[in-house]
Tab-separated table of C-alpha atoms in Angstrom:
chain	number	residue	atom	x	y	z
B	1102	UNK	CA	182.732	-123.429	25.945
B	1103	UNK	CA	185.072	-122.466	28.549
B	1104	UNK	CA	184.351	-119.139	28.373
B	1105	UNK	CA	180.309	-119.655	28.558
B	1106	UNK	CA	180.872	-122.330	31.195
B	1107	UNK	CA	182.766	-119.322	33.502
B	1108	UNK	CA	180.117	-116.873	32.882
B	1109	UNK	CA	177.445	-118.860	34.068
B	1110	UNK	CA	179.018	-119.532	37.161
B	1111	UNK	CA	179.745	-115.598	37.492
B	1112	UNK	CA	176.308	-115.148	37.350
B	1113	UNK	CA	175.530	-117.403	39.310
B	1114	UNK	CA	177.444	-116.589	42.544
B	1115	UNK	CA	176.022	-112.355	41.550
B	1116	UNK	CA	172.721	-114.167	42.015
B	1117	UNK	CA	173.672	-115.626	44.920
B	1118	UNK	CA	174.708	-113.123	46.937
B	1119	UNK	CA	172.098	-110.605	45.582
B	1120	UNK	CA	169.818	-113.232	47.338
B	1121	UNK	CA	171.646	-112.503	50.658
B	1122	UNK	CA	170.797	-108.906	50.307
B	1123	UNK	CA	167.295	-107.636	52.040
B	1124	UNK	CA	165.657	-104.978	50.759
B	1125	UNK	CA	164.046	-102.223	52.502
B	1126	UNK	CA	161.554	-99.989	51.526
B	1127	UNK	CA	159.909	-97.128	53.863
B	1128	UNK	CA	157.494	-95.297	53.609
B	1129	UNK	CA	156.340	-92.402	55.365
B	1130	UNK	CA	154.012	-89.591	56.269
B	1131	UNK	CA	153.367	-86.815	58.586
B	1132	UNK	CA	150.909	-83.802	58.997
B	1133	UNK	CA	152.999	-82.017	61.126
B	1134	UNK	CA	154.205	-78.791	59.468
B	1135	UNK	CA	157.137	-78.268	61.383
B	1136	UNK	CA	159.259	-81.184	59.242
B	1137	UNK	CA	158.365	-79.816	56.026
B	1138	UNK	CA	161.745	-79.971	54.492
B	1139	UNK	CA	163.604	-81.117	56.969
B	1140	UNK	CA	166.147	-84.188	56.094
B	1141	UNK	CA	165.760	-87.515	57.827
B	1142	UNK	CA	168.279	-90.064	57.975
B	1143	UNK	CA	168.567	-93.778	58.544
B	1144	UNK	CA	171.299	-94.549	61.236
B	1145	UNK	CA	173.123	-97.388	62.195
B	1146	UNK	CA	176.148	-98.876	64.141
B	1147	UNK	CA	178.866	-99.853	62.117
B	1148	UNK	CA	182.763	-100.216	62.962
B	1149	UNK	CA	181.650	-99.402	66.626
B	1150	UNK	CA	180.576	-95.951	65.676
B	1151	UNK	CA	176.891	-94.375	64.589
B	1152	UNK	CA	176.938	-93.901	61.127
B	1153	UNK	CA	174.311	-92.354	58.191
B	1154	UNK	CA	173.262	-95.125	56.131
B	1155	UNK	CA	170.472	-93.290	54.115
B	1156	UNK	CA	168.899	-90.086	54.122
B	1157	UNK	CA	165.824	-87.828	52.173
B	1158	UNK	CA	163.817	-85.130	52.984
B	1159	UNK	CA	160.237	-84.007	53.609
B	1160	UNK	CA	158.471	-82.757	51.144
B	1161	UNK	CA	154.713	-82.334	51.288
B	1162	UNK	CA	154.502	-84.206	54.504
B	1163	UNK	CA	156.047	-87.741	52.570
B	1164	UNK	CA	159.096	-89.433	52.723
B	1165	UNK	CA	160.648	-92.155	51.616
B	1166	UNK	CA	164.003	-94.186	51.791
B	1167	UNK	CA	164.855	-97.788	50.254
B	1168	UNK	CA	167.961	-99.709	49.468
B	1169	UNK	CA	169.726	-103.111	50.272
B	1170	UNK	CA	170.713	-104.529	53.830
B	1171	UNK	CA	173.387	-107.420	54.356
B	1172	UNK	CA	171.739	-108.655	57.487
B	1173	UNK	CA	168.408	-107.426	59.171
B	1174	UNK	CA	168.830	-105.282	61.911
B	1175	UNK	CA	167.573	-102.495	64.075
B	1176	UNK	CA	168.398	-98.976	63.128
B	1177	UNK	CA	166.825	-95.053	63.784
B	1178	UNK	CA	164.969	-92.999	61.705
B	1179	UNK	CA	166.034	-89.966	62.836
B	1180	UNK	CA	164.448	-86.759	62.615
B	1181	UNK	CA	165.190	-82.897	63.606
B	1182	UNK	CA	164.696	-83.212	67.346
B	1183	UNK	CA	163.387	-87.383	67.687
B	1184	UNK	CA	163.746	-90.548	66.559
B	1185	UNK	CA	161.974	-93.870	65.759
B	1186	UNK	CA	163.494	-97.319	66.399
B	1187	UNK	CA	162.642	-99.654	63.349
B	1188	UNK	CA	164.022	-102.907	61.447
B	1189	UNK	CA	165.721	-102.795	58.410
B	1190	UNK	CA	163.983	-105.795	56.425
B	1191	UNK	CA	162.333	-107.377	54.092
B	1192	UNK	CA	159.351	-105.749	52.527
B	1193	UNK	CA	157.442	-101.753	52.798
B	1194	UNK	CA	157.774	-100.482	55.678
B	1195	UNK	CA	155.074	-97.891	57.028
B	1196	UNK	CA	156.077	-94.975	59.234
B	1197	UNK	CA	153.619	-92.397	60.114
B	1198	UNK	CA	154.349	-89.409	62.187
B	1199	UNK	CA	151.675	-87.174	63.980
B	1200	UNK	CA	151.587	-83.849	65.816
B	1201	UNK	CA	150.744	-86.464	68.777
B	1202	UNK	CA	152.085	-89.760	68.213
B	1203	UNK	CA	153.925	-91.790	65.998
B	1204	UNK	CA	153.153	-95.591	64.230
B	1205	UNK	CA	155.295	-97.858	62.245
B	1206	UNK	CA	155.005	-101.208	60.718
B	1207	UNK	CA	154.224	-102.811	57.441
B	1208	UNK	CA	157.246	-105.980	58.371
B	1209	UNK	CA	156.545	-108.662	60.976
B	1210	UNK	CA	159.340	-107.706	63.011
B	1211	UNK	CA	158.202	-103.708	62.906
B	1212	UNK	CA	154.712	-104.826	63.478
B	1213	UNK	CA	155.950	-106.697	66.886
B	1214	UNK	CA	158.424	-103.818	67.876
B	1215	UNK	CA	155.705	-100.973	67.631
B	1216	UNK	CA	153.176	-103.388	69.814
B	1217	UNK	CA	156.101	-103.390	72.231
B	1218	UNK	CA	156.576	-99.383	72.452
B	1219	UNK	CA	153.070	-99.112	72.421
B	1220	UNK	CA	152.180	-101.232	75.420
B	1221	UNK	CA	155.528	-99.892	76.989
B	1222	UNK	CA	154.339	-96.631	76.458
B	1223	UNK	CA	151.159	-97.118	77.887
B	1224	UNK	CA	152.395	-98.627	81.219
B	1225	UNK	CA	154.855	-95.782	81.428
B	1226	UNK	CA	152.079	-93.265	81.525
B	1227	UNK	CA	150.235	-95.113	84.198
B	1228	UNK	CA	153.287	-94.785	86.348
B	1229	UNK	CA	153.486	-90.690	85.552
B	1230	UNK	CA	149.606	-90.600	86.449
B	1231	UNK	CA	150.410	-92.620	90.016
B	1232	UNK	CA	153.063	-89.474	90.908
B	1233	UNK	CA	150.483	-86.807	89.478
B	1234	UNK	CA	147.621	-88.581	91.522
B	1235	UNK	CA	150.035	-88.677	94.843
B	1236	UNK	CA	150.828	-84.696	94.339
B	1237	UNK	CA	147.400	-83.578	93.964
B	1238	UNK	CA	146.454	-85.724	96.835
B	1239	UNK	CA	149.088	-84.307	99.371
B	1240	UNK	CA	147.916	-80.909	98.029
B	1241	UNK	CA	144.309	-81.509	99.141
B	1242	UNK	CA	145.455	-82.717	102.857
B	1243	UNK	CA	144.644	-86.608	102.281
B	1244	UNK	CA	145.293	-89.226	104.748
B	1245	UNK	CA	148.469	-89.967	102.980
B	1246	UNK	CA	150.424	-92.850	105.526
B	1247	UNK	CA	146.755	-94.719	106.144
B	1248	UNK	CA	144.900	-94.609	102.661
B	1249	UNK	CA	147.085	-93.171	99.864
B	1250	UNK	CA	150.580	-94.620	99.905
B	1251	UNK	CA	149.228	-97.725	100.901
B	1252	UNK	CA	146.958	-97.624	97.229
B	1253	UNK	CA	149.192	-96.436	95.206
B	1254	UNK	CA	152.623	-98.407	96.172
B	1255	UNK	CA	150.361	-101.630	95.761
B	1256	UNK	CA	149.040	-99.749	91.987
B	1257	UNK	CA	152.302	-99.234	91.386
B	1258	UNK	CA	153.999	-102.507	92.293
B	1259	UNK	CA	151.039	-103.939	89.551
B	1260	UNK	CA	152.592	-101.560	86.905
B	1261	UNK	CA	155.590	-102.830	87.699
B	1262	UNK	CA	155.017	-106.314	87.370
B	1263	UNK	CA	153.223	-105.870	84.153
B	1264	UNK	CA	156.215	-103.890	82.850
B	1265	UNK	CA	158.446	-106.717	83.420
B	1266	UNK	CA	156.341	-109.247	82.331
B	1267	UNK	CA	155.960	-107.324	79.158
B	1268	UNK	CA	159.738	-107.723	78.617
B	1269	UNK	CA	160.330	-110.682	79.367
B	1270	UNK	CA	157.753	-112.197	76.875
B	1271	UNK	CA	159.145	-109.497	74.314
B	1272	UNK	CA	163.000	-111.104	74.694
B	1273	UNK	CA	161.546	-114.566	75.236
B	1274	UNK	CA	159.636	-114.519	71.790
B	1275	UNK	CA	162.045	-112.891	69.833
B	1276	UNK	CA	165.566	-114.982	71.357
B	1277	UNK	CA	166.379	-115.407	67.709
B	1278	UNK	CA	165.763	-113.030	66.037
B	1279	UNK	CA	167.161	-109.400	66.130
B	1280	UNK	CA	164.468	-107.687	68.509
B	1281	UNK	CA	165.420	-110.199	71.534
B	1282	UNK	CA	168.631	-108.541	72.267
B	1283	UNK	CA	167.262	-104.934	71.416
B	1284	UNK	CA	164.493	-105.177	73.743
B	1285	UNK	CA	167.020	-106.911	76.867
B	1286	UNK	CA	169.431	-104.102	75.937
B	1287	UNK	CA	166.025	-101.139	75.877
B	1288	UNK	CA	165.812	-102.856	79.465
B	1289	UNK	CA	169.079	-103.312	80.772
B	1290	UNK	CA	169.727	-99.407	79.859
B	1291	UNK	CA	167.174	-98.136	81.971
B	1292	UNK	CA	169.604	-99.155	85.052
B	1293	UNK	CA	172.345	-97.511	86.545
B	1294	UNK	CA	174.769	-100.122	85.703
B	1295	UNK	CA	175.030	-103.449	84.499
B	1296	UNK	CA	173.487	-105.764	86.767
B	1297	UNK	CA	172.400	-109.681	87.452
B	1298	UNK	CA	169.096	-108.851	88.566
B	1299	UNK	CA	166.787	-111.744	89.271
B	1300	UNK	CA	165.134	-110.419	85.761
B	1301	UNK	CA	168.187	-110.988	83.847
B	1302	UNK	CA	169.333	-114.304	85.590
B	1303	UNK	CA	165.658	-115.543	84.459
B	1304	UNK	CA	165.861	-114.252	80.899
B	1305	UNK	CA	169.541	-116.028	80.853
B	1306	UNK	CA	168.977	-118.868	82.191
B	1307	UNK	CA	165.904	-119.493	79.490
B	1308	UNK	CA	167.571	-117.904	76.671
B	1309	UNK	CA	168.627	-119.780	73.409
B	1310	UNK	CA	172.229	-120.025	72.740
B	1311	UNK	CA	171.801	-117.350	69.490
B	1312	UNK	CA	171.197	-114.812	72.361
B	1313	UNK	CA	173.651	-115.540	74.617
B	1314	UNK	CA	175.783	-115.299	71.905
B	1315	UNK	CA	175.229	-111.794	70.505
B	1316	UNK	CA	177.638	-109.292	71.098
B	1317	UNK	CA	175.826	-106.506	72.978
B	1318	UNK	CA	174.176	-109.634	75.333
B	1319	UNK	CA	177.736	-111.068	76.179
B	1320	UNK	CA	179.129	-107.596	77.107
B	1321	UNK	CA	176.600	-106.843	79.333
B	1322	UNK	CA	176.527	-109.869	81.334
B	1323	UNK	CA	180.449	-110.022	81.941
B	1324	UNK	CA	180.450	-106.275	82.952
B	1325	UNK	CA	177.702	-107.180	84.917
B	1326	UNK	CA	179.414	-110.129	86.630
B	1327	UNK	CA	182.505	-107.613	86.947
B	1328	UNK	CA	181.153	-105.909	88.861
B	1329	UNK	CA	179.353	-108.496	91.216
B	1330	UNK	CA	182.359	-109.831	91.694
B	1331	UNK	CA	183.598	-106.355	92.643
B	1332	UNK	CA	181.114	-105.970	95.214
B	1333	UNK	CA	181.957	-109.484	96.551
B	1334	UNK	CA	185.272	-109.222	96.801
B	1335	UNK	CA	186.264	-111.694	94.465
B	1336	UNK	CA	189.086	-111.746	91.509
B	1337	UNK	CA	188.106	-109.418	88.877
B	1338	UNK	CA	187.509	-111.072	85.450
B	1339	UNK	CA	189.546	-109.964	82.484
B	1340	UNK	CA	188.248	-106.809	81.006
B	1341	UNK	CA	185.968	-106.675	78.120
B	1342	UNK	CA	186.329	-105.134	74.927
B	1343	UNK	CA	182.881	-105.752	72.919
B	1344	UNK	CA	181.080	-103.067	71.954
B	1345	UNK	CA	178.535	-100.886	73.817
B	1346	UNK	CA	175.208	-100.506	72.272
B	1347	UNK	CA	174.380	-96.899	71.798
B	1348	UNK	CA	171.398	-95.512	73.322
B	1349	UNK	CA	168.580	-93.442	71.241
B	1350	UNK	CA	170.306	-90.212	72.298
B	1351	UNK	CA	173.324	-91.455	71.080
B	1352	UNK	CA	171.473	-92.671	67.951
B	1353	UNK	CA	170.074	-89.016	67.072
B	1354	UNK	CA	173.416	-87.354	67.753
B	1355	UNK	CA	175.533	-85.936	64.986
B	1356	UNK	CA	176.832	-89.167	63.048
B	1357	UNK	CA	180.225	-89.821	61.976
B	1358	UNK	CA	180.001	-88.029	58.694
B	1359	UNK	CA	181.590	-90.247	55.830
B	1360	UNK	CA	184.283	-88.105	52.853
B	1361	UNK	CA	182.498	-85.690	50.990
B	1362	UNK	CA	179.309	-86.261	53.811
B	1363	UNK	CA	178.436	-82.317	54.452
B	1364	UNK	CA	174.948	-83.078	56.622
B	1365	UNK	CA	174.408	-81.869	59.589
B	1366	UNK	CA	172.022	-83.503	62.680
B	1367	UNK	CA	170.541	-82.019	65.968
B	1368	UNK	CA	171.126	-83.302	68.768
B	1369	UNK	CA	167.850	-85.594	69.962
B	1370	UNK	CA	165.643	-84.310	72.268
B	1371	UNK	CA	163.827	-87.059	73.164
């Protein structure tokens, strides 16, 4: 009786924390000929370094990758000479890679982090248009200090403006869940150094206290303080020692190859 009694309740803590476990499946495609072959690999932070979770290869213009996460997070699928930012989570993912662009989603959270890119994306080329338009008007002897600076700075504050307004609604609606910090973090990365920008004071001073919380979040902010405080003159705060969140050239580097690991990466491109 005993002995049935203690097998039950081994099975039933297996169960449990099987339960715990997400599991990923992706999918993927691509017409480009170039990646025929070539490996892909799954990469994550772990221990403070980038490691290889999973890889495959190309063959025929599929791949495909599945196994078991103990948390849902954000991770790169990282090719020869790019990568793709997805979420490792429940259900099939879709990832489908053209000689032009590239789509993913399948998951709720992938569905809302390609929208993101994708309207990121799309603002970001309106900005590169702005600086093509101002060349080819200088070139062509336009009244640039009465009629074209004056257009496009006001164009381009607009851009601007929509760009932030695009983040900020990405981190608001996603405070608890994995993609609010990514997003802040895609954001805060695009500056010099860490700052308290009126941007990030708003986004902290609305944010849940899940987000505060998360690691990446609360070493940005103090650094950024830090250094405020630096600038002002005042006492320096006690250093930090939280990780730094690695950015997508980072994540397409050479991982930190595990015993018996003989893969090699290139170096990202993107």
């Amino acid at each position: 009786m005993n002995n049935k009694f203690s097998y039950l309740i081994c099975v039933a803590i297996v169960t449990g924390l099987a339960s715990c476990l997400n599991t990923y499946n992706i999918e993927g495609s691509t017409d480009h000929p170039g990646l025929d072959n070539s490996k892909v690999y799954l990469r994550i932070v772990m221990n403070d370094s980038l490691r290889d979770m999973d890889s495959t290869e190309v063959v025929h213009g599929k791949f495909g990758l599945s196994g078991t996460t103990d948390s849902t997070r954000v991770v790169r699928l990282v090719f020869d000479n790019f990568s793709i930012p997805l979420v490792l989570e429940e259900g099939l993912i879709s990832v489908k890679v053209n000689k032009s662009n590239m789509k993913w989603g399948g998951t709720a959270l992938n569905d809302k982090l390609y929208h993101f890119f994708s309207c990121r994306d799309s603002l970001s080329i309106k900005l590169e248009e702005l600086d093509h338009e101002y060349y080819l008007a200088f070139m062509d002897g336009k009244d640039m200090q009465n009629d074209v600076i004056p257009r496009l700075s006001k164009e381009n504050q607009l851009i601007i403006a929509s760009m932030d307004s695009l983040f900020t609604q990405s981190v608001v609606e996603n405070f608890d869940n994995v993609l609010g910090p990514f997003i802040f973090m895609t954001y805060a990365q695009m500056r010099q150094f860490p700052e308290m920008t009126p941007w990030v004071v708003d986004i902290m001073s609305k944010a849940t206290d899940n987000f505060k919380k998360d690691p990446f979040v609360v070493n940005y902010i103090n650094k950024a303080k830090q250094i405020q405080n630096q600038a002002n003159g005042l006492e320096q705060p006690a250093p930090v020692t939280l990780p730094q969140p690695p950015t997508p050239n980072e994540m397409a580097a050479p991982a930190v190859k595990e015993a018996g690991d003989t893969s090699k990466v290139k170096k990202d491109k993107k």
